[in-house]
C-alpha cells in the first residue's frame, strides 16, 4: 500500500530535517496554542477508541492525536473501515477526497468536527 | 537496532565500495541477479515474514534502509507489523537491485520518490551512471506476506490480503457505501456468508490493484465509480491458460465516469498465494495488445528471503490462479 495521493504527507515530512524534528514547529504537540478550528479532546478520544477497536490494538497501545494511521498498522482496508466507523459514530459523510487527506488521528477529528459544523449550519 | 555508531561506520564503508557487490555489507552474500521481465511479462516476488526468524538477518536488513525509512519504522507500533514493514522496504530495494545486471547496484543506495499523486517510484537521478531500466514496481503487504510486482514499460499495481480477513463492518453495508452498484448486486446475490466474504475480499484486492496501477490516488478513481467483474472468454485454441475450468475468465474493469479509454487497457490476475492470501495484479496492456482479447498475463512468481534463498514458485501449488487470463512461467 502506498500513501494514497496525499500531498499533505509531503508537508509533514518537511518538518523534519536530517531525521530530527523540531518541536517548536510541530504546533500539534501543544494543544493550548492551537488555532480555533482544532477538534475538541472528546472527539479525538472517540476517534482513538474507534481506531483501537478497528485495528484490534492491545489495550496498552498509545494512541493520541498525533498517531499516524499508517504507523499503527492500518492498511487501506482498515482506513476505509475506520472512516466508515467514524461516519456512523458521528452521523457524517466523508467524501473520498477528504478521506485521503487524513493521515493522523487529529486529522480525522478535525475533519469530523468540520463536517458536523457544516451539517448543522 | 538503530545504533548510531554502527550506522555511521557502515555508512563510511558503503560509500567507498558501493559498486562492488561483494562488499556492500559486511556479511550479506550477493543477491542473485535476475533478467528484467520482457515487455509482456510480470514478475512477482514475495516474502513470508514467518520464515525470516534470524534476528541478525533482520538487523542486517535494517542497515539497508534509508534514514527516513528507519525513522518511519522506529515509529511503528506492533512487532509483527514492524517486521513486515521492514521486509517490505528490503524486498523492494533488493528486488530492484537484482535487475541491474550491467553494474551491481547496492540496494542500500537506491533512492525513492513519489509522483505528485503519491505513487512510489525509483529516483534514478542520484548515482545515475547506469542507464536506468524502464522498470515499474508496486508493493503490498499484510503482517504475514510481503509482495513486490515488477514490470517493464507498463505500470503495475498489486494488492495482497489475507484470505481469512474479516471486516469489522457488515459486508453489504460496506459495499453499498464504497463499491459500485453492480458490485453490490453481485455480492448481495451470494447467500452463503462465507463465500460472500471471500468474494468481497477478492473484489477489494482487485479494485485496490487497479487504483494503484493507475497511480493517481483514490480521488482519480473513487471505488464506487468503477466495476470489476469476471467475463467468460471463449478459448481461442492457441493460448494455453492455467485454469481448472474449461472456460477461461477474463477480469475487466468498467467505469461509469470515463469512457472506454481508461478502462480497456488494463489486465488483471487474481491468485491464491501461499494458501493464505489473495493476490491481485493489474498491469497496463501495451498499446498494440490493447484491442486484442484473450492475451494472457505472462507471470513468474518467486518466494524469497533476500540474500538467503530464492525459489521460483510459479506453476506450483503455492500459486493457484483464481481468475484472469494467466500463463505462469
mmCIF file of C-alpha atoms in Angstrom, chain A residues 13 15-22, chain B residues 4 7 67-68 71:
data_model
loop_
_atom_site.group_PDB
_atom_site.id
_atom_site.type_symbol
_atom_site.label_atom_id
_atom_site.label_comp_id
_atom_site.label_asym_id
_atom_site.label_seq_id
_atom_site.Cartn_x
_atom_site.Cartn_y
_atom_site.Cartn_z
ATOM 1 C CA UNK A 13 7.976 15.218 6.048
ATOM 2 C CA UNK A 15 9.066 19.379 9.221
ATOM 3 C CA UNK A 16 11.877 17.032 9.985
ATOM 4 C CA UNK A 17 15.327 17.853 8.745
ATOM 5 C CA UNK A 18 18.193 15.358 8.859
ATOM 6 C CA UNK A 19 15.976 12.983 10.699
ATOM 7 C CA UNK A 20 15.479 15.346 13.604
ATOM 8 C CA UNK A 21 12.165 17.013 14.127
ATOM 9 C CA UNK A 22 11.904 20.467 15.574
ATOM 10 C CA UNK B 4 24.049 5.495 15.517
ATOM 11 C CA UNK B 7 25.273 3.223 11.368
ATOM 12 C CA UNK B 67 17.455 7.247 7.320
ATOM 13 C CA UNK B 68 13.868 8.234 6.612
ATOM 14 C CA UNK B 71 12.757 6.649 11.244
#
